[in-house]
XYZ file of C-alpha atoms in Angstrom:
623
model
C 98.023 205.891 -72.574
C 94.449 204.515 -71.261
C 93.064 207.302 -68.972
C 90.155 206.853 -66.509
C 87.839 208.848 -64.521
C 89.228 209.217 -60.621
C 86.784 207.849 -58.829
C 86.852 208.259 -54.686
C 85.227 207.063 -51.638
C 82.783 208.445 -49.673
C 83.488 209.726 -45.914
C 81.000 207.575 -43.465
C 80.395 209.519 -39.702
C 79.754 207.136 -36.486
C 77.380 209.271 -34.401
C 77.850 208.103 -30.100
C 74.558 208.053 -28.464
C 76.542 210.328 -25.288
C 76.799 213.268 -28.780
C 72.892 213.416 -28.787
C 73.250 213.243 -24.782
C 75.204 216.742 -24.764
C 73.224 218.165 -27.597
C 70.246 217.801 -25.521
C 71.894 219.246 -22.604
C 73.454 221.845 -24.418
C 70.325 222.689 -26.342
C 68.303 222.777 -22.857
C 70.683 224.593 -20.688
C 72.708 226.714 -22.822
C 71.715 227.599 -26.418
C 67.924 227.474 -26.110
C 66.047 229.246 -29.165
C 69.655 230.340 -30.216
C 69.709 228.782 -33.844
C 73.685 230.132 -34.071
C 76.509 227.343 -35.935
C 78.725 226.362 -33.111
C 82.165 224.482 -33.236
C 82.744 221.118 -32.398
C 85.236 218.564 -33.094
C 85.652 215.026 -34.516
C 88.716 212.729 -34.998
C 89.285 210.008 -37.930
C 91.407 207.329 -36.965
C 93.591 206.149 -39.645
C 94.388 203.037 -37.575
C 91.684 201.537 -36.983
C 89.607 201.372 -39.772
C 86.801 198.502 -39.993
C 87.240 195.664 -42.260
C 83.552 196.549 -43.374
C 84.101 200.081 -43.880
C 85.203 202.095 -47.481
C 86.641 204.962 -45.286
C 87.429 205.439 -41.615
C 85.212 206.542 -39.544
C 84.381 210.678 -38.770
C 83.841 209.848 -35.058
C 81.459 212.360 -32.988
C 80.425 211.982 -29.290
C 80.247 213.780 -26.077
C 83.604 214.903 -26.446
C 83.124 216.561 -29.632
C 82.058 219.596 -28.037
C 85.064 220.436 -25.944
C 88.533 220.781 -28.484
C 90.529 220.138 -25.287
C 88.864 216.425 -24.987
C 89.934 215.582 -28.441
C 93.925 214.890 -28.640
C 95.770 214.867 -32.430
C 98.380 212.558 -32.909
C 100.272 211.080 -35.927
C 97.000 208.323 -36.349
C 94.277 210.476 -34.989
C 93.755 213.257 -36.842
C 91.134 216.076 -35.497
C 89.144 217.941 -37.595
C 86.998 221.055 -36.841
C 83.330 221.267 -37.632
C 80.263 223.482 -37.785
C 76.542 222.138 -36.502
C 73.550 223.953 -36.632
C 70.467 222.190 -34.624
C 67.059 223.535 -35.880
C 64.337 224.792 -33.673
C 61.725 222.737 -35.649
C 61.397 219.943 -37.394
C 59.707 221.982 -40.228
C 62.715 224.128 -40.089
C 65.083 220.947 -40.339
C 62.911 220.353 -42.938
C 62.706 223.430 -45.367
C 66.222 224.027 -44.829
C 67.568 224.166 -48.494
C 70.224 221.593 -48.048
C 72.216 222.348 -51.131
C 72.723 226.108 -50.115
C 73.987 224.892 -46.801
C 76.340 222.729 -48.249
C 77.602 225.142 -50.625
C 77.906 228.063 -48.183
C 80.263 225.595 -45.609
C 81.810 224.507 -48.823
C 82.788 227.909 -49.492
C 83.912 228.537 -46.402
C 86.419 225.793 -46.013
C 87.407 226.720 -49.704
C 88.235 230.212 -48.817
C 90.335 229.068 -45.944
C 92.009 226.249 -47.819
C 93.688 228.696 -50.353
C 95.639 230.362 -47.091
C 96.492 226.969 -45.577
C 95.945 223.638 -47.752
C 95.552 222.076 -44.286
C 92.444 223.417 -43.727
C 90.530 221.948 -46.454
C 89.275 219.244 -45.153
C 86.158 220.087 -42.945
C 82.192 218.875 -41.972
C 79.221 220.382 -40.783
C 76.285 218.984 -38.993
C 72.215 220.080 -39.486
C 70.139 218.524 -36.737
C 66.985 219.097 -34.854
C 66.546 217.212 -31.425
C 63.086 216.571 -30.261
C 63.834 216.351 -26.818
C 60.050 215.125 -25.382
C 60.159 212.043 -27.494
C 64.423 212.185 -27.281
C 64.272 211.242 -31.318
C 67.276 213.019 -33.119
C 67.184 214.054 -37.070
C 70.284 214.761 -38.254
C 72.555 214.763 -41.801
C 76.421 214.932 -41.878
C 78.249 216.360 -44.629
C 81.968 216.496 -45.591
C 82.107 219.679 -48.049
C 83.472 218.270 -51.369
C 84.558 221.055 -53.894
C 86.209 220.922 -57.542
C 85.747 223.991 -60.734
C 82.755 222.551 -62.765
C 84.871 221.953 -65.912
C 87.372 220.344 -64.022
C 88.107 216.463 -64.885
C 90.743 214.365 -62.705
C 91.980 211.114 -64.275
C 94.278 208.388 -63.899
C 96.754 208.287 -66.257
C 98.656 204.862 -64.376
C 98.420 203.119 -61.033
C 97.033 202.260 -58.338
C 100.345 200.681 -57.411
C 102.454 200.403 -53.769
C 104.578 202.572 -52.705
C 108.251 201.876 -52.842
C 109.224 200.354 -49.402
C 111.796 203.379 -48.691
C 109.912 205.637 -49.520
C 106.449 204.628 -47.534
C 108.828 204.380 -44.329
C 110.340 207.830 -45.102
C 106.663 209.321 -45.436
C 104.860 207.589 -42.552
C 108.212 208.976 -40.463
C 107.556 213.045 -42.262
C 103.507 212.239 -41.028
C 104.898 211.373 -37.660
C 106.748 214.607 -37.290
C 104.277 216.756 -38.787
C 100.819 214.923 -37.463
C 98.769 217.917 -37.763
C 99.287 218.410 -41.754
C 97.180 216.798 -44.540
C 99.428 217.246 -47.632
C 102.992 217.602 -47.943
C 105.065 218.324 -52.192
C 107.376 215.360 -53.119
C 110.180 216.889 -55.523
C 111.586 215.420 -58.087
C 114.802 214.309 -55.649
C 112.367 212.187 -53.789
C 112.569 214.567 -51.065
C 109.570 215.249 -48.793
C 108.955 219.111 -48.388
C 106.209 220.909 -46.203
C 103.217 222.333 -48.677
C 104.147 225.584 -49.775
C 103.279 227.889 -52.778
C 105.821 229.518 -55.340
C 107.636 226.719 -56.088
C 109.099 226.002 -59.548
C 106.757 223.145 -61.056
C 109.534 221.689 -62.695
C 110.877 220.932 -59.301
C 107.646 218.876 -57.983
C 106.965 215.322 -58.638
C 103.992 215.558 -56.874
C 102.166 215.378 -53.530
C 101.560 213.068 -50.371
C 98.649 213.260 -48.985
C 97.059 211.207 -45.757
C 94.488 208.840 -46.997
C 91.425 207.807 -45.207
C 90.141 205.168 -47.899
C 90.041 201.746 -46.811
C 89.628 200.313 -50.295
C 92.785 199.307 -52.241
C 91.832 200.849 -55.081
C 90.388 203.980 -54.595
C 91.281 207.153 -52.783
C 89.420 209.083 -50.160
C 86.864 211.780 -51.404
C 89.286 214.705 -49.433
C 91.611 214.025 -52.707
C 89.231 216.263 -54.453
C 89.726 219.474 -52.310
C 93.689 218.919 -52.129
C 93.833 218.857 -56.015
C 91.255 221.211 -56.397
C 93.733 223.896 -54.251
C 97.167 222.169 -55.771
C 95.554 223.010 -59.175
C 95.186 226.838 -58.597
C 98.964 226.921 -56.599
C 99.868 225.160 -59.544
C 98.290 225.548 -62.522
C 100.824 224.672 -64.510
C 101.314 221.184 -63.527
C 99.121 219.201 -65.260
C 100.644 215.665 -64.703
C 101.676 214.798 -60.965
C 102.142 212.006 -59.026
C 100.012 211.607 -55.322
C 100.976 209.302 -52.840
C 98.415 208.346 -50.594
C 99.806 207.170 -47.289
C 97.787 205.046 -45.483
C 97.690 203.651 -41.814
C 95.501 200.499 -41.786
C 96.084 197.336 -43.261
C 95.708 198.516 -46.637
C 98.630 199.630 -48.565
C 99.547 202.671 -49.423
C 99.360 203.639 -52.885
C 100.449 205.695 -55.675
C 98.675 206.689 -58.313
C 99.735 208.935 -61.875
C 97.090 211.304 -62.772
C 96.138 214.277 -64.944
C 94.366 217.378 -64.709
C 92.308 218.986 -67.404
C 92.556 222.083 -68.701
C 90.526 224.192 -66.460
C 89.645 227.815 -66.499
C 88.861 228.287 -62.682
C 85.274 228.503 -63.429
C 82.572 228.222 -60.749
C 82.685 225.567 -57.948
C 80.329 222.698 -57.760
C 80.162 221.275 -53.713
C 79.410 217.484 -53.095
C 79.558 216.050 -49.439
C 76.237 214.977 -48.201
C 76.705 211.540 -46.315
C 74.032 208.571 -47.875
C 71.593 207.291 -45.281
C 71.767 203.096 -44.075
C 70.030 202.572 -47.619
C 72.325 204.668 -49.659
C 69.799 207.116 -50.534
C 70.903 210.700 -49.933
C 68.693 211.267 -46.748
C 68.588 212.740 -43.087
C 68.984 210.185 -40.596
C 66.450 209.894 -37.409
C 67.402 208.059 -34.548
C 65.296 207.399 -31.113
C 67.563 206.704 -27.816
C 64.569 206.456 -25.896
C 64.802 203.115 -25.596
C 68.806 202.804 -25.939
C 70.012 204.823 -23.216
C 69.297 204.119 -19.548
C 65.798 204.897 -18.515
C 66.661 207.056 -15.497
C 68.840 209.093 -17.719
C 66.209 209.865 -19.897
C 63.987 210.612 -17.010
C 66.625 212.797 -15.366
C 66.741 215.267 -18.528
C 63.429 214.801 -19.210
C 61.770 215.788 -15.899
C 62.896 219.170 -15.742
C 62.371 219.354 -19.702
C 59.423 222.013 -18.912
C 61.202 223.923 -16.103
C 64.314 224.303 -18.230
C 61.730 225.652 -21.224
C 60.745 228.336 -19.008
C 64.249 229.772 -19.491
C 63.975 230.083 -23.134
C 61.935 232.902 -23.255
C 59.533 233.363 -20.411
C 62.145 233.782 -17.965
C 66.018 233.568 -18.989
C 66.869 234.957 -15.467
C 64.937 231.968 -13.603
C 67.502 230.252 -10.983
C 66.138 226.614 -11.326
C 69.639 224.883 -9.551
C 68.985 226.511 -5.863
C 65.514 224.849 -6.075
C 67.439 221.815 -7.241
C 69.769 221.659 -4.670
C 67.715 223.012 -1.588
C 67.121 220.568 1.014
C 63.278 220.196 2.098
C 62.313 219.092 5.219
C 58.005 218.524 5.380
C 56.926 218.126 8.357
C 53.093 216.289 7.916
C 52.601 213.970 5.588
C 48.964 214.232 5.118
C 46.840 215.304 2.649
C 48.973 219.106 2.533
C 52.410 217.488 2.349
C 51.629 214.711 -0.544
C 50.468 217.760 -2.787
C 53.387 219.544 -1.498
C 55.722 217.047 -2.486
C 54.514 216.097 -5.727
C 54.540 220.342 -6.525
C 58.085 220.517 -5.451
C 59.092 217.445 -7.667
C 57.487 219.172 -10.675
C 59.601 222.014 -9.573
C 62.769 219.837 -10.000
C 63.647 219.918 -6.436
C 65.620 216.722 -5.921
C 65.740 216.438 -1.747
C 62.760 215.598 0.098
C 62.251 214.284 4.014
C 58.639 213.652 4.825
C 57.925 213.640 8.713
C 54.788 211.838 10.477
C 53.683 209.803 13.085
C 50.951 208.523 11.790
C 49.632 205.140 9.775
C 47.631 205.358 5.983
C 43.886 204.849 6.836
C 41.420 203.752 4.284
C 40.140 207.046 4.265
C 43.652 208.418 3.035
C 44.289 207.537 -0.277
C 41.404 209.226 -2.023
C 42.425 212.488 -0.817
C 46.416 211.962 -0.126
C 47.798 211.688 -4.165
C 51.172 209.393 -2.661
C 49.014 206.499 -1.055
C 47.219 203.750 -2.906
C 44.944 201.317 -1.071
C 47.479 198.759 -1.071
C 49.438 201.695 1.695
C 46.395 201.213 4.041
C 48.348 200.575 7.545
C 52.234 201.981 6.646
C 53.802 204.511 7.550
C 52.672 207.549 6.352
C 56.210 209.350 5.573
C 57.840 206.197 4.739
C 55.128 204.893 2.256
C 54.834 208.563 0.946
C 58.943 208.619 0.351
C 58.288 205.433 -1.743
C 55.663 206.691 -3.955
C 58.378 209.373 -4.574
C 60.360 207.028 -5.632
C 58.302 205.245 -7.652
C 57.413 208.469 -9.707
C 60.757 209.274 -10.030
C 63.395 207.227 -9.341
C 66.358 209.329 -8.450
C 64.463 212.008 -5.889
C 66.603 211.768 -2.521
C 63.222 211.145 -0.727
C 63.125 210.418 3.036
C 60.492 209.009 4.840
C 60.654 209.389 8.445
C 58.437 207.912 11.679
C 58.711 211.001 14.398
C 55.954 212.451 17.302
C 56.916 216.314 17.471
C 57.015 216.949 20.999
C 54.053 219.246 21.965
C 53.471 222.507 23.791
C 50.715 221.677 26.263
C 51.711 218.085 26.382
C 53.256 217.237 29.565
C 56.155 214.627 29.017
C 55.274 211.476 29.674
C 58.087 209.417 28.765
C 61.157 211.519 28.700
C 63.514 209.165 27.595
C 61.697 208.590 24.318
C 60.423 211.900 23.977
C 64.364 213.510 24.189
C 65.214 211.462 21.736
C 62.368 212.691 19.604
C 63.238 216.383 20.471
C 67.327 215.605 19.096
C 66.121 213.714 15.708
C 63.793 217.020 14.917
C 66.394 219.180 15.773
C 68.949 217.152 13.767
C 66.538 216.850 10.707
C 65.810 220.773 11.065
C 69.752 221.753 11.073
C 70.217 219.177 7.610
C 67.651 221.099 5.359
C 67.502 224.130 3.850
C 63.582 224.957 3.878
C 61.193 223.509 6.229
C 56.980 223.277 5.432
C 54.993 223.042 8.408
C 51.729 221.538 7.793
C 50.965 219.586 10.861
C 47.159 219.136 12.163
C 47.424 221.055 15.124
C 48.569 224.838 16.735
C 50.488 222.983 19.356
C 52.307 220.381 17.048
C 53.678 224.041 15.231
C 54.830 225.369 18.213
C 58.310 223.633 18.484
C 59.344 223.293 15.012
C 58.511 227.120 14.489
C 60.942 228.140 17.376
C 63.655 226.111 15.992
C 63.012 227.127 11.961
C 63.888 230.632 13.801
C 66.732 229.689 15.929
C 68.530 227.905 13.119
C 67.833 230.122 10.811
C 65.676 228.012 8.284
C 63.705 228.828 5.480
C 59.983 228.382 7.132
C 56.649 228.124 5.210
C 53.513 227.236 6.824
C 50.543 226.110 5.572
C 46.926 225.819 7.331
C 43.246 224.760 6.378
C 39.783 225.828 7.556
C 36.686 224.142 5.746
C 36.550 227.034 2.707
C 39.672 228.701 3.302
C 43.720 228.698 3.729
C 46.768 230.378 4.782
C 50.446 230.430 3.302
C 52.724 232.122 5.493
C 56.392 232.362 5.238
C 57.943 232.895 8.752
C 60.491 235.620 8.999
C 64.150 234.866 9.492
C 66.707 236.558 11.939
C 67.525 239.552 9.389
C 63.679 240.325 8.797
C 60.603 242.014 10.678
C 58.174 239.324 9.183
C 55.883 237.567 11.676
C 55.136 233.809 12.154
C 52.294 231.800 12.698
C 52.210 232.533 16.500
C 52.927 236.458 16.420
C 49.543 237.454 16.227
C 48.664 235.442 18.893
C 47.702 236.963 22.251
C 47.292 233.350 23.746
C 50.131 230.695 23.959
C 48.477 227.884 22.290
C 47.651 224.575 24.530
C 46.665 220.990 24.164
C 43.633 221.125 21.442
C 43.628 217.239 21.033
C 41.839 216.081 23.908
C 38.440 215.529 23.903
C 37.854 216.131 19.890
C 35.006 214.972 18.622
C 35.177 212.603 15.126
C 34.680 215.738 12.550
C 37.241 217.522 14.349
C 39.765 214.868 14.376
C 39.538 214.671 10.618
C 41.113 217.312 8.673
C 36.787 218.680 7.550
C 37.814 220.452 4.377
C 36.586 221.210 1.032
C 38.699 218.263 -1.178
C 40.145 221.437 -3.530
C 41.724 223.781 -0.919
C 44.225 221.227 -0.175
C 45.187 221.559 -3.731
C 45.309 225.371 -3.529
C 46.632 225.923 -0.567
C 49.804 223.416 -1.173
C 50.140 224.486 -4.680
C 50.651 228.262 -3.639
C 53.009 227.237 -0.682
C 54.841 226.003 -2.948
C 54.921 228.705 -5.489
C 55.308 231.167 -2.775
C 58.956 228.993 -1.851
C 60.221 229.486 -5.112
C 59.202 232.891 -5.375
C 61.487 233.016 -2.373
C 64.090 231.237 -2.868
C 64.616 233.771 -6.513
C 65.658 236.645 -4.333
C 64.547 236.218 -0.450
C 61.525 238.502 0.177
C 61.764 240.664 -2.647
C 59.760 241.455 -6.398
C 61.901 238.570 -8.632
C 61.719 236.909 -11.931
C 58.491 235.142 -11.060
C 56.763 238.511 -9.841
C 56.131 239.610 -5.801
C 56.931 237.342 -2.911
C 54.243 238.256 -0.346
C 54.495 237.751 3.300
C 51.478 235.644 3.621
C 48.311 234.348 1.444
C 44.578 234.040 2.382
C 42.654 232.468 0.586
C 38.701 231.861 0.642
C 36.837 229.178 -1.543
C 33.437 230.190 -0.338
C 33.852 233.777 -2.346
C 36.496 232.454 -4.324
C 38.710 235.373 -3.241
C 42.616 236.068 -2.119
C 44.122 238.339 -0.185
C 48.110 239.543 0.399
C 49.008 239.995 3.715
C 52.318 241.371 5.880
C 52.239 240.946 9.831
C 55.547 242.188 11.874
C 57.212 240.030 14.451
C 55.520 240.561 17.626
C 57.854 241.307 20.401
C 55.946 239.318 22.549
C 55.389 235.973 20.216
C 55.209 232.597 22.235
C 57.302 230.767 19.378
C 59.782 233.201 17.671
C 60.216 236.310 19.854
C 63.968 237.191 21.605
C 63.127 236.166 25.406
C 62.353 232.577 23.850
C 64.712 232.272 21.373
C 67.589 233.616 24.117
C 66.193 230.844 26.814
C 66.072 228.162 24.003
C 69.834 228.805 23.269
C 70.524 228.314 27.152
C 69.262 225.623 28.171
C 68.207 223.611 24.915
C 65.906 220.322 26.113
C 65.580 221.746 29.531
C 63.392 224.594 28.369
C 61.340 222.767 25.611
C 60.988 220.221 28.974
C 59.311 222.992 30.685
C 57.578 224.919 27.947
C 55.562 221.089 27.558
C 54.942 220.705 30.885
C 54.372 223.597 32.004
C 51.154 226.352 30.706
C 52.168 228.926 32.426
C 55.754 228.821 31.803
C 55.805 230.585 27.745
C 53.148 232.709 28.844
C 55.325 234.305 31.711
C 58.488 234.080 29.517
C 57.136 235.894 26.581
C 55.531 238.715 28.429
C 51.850 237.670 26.843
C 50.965 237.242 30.602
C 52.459 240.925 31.738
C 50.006 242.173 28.544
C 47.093 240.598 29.504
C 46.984 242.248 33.388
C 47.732 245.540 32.043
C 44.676 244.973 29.206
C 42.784 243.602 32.388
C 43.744 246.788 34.393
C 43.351 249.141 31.571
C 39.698 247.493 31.728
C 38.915 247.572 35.386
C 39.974 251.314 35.058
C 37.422 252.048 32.274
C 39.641 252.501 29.228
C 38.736 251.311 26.248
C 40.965 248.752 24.255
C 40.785 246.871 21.153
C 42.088 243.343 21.826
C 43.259 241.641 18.188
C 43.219 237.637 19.304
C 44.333 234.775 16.702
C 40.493 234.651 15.215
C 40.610 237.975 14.048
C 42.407 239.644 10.750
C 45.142 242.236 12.319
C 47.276 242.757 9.221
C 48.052 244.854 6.748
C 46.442 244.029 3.482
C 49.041 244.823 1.048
């Protein structure tokens, strides 16, 4: 009898772009530097094999990582895998492939001779570079058969009796989750089990992936590889290779060489597009949706940061924290752009004001094609613009102001209800407004609603970053060390000090470290965190190039934050903002700043001496 060489056909993978999508995110988020093998799961559907195709297809996609997302059933077989993703390319590189190979080959080997089931397996090396979102990667289906080992066909490839192909496909049906099952010589289909009497076995049926008539799948290779050391006295078997598709299933007579057991030899790397036994590369940056990519890749270095500099960094409640900026100058478009690079995704910008000509060289959101828009709304667009889906707000508003006696109260109400409405929707609110008195109400209400407050403030060479205390802390605000309630500053400015007269850098610095101050913050609320202390307030001065830490309490007295406000506030709502504008006298009295300054007075008259500490002075604590 003519014998030939067994020849099979290869197993070909179909990699989903939404597989690299969750490698990325699982690379970013979870594993990081970890270099560990981690399970995942593909399918091969024995249905639906392409017409083009030798095999069906090892499918992998987003689902490959959960087992739950991946159901078995009697055409859709599941399979369990191994990947390891490199840190490196040079590492993806250098990795000795045919080590690899041979130590998963080994491994699905040593489990195969417990369960025949099991030895059929793949593994996946990869390295994602997730800047330029360009993925290397090389799948392998661990092939294994005893060096001196020869398979041949001794008759066949021929169909399968029709009785007998309905009688398998109905054993398959039962049994989905099982690879091989023995034929005896009765024609009856038993489940795989060792210690039979040879004499007794015909042969064995095994689920074929092969799409080509005549040739089996390469998995025939591990099944007779384990059948031959169950078995070693069978030399001459049938194997029936029941198929799904379109193609018929076959049988085939073949023979086994004498063998010794000798050392294994692995096979299983997957040929490249070009059939050349290669890694594959593929770049999605210009397949997947462009705001996808951006989405990942924006917070690509803030995720980093996690790796190793700081594993414990919190980066969703800067993600999901609701910003409210109130001023949309020159302080909040640095703000802005440092909280986008912080990954925070909701932003409402607050002005009254139009772009000027003099804006955009000094403002980073407004071009010169802004000149005469709205300053929020054209500074939500540039937002936009740089990234596509921030939740940026732009939004026209005049802040009603202490020492500004209503004119319009109609208008101005309605003013008063949007602030309030705008303060009670965010999270964190950044005051950096041109004037004391435009501070006033927003500060009052940060501290009656219990908001997150930072305040910024420039002179010509220097800054302050203050973050206002809350209800459960001692810290100060902007107005506590005050002795004076502040008044209507506006009128009668001359040019230089309508402008905001500033050296072009401490903008920079002083909304840069506002910003870094709020996410020191937002770590652990007042206290040392992962990114180091949280201080109470910043100075900084350009002229000396100096900084200094400062802590202020909460003055009991404080025209903006202190009890007696905060209490009338809560009674009487619009009523008492009514008054507090129209009125000088009327915060003054209410705080108490008015009782202090008779008894200083009288203390004077008397001849004491007294130290008075008023807003131009430095009367903290340097910490």
């Amino acid at each position: 009898m003519t014998q030939k060489l067994l020849y099979v056909s290869p197993v070909e993978s179909f990699v989903d772009t939404s597989f690299f999508q969750e490698l990325s995110r699982l690379k970013l988020d979870i594993h990081g530097l970890s270099t560990s093998q981690i399970t995942i799961h593909s399918y091969l559907d024995l249905k639906n094999i392409p017409s083009v195709s030798s095999a069906c297809h090892l499918f992998l996609d987003q689902q490959s990582f959960n087992s739950e997302d991946i159901c078995a059933s009697p055409e859709r077989v599941r399979l369990e895998g191994k990947l390891y993703n490199c840190n490196s390319l040079e590492e993806f590189k250098s990795l000795d492939k045919q080590q690899y190979l041979a130590e998963q080959g080994q491994k699905i080997y040593t489990k195969a001779l417990e369960d025949i089931n099991s030895a059929i397996g793949f593994s996946i090396i990869s390295f994602a570079d997730l800047k330029k979102y360009v993925f290397y990667y090389w799948v392998c289906t661990p092939l294994f058969q005893h060096e001196n080992q020869q398979i041949s066909i001794l008759d066949g490839p021929e169909d399968i009796d029709a009785s007998f192909n309905d009688k398998a496909k109905v054993w398959f049906t039962n049994h989905y989750s099982n690879w091989v099952a023995i034929v005896l010589e009765n024609g009856d289909i038993n489940e795989y089990t060792k210690g039979l009497n040879t004499s007794s076995i015909r042969g064995l049926l095994i689920r074929d992936t092969s799409n080509k008539q005549d040739m089996p799948s390469a998995f025939l290779r591990n099944f007779i590889t384990i059948f031959s050391l169950d078995y070693p006295e069978a030399k001459e078997l049938d194997v029936f290779l029941m198929r799904s598709s379109t193609i018929k299933s076959i049988k085939l007579r073949i023979r086994l060489s004498e063998t010794e057991h000798t050392k294994l030899k692995f096979s299983g790397w997957e040929r490249n597009s070009l059939s050349k036994l290669m890694p594959r590369a593929v770049d999605l940056s210009a397949l997947i949706d462009p705001l996808k990519v951006a989405e990942q890749s924006v917070d690509l270095n803030l995720k980093l940061m996690k790796w190793r500099i700081a594993p414990e960094l919190d980066l969703d409640c800067i993600r999901n924290n609701k910003v409210l900026i109130l001023g949309s100058g020159t302080l909040g478009c640095y703000t802005a752009r440092s909280l986008m690079a912080w990954g925070c995704r909701n932003i409402t910008l607050v002005d009254n004001g139009r772009v000027s000509y003099s804006n955009p060289v000094r403002q980073p959101l407004f071009e010169f094609s802004d000149v005469g828009k709205e300053k929020a709304v054209a500074a939500a667009a540039s937002l936009k613009r740089v990234f596509p889906l921030i939740n940026a707000k732009g939004v026209q508003l005049d802040i009603p102001m202490i020492g500004h006696p209503v004119k319009d109260e109609n208008n101005e109400r309605k003013q008063f209800d949007a602030l309030v409405d705008l303060i009670k929707s965010h999270d964190t609110m950044f005051l950096l407004l041109d004037s004391r008195e435009t501070r006033w109400l927003p500060t009052l209400l940060g501290k009656f609603y219990d908001k997150i407050v930072m305040n910024a403030a420039l002179g010509f060479d220097s800054y302050l970053i203050m973050k206002h205390g809350n209800i459960d802390d001692n810290f100060g605000c902007y107005f506590c060390n005050d002795v004076v309630v502040p008044t209507d500053s506006l009128t009668g400015r001359t040019l230089d000090q309508m402008c905001t007269v500033t050296r072009p850098g401490v903008a920079m610095l002083a909304a840069s470290q506002a910003v870094e101050l709020f996410v020191s913050n937002l770590q652990s609320r007042g206290q040392e965190n992962v990114l180091g202390e949280c201080p109470h307030q910043i100075r900084g001065f350009v002229n000396n190039f100096t900084t200094l830490k400062l802590q202020s309490p909460a003055y009991d007295n404080c025209s903006a934050c202190s009890r007696h406000i905060l209490n009338e506030y809560n009674k009487r709502g619009w009523d008492f903002v009514k008054q507090a504008l129209n009125d000088n006298n009327y915060i003054e009295e209410l705080s108490g700043l008015r009782r202090i300054k008779e008894e200083v007075e009288n203390m004077e008259l008397e001849g004491g001496e007294i130290k008075i500490i008023d807003s131009e002075d430095d009367g903290f604590e340097i910490i």
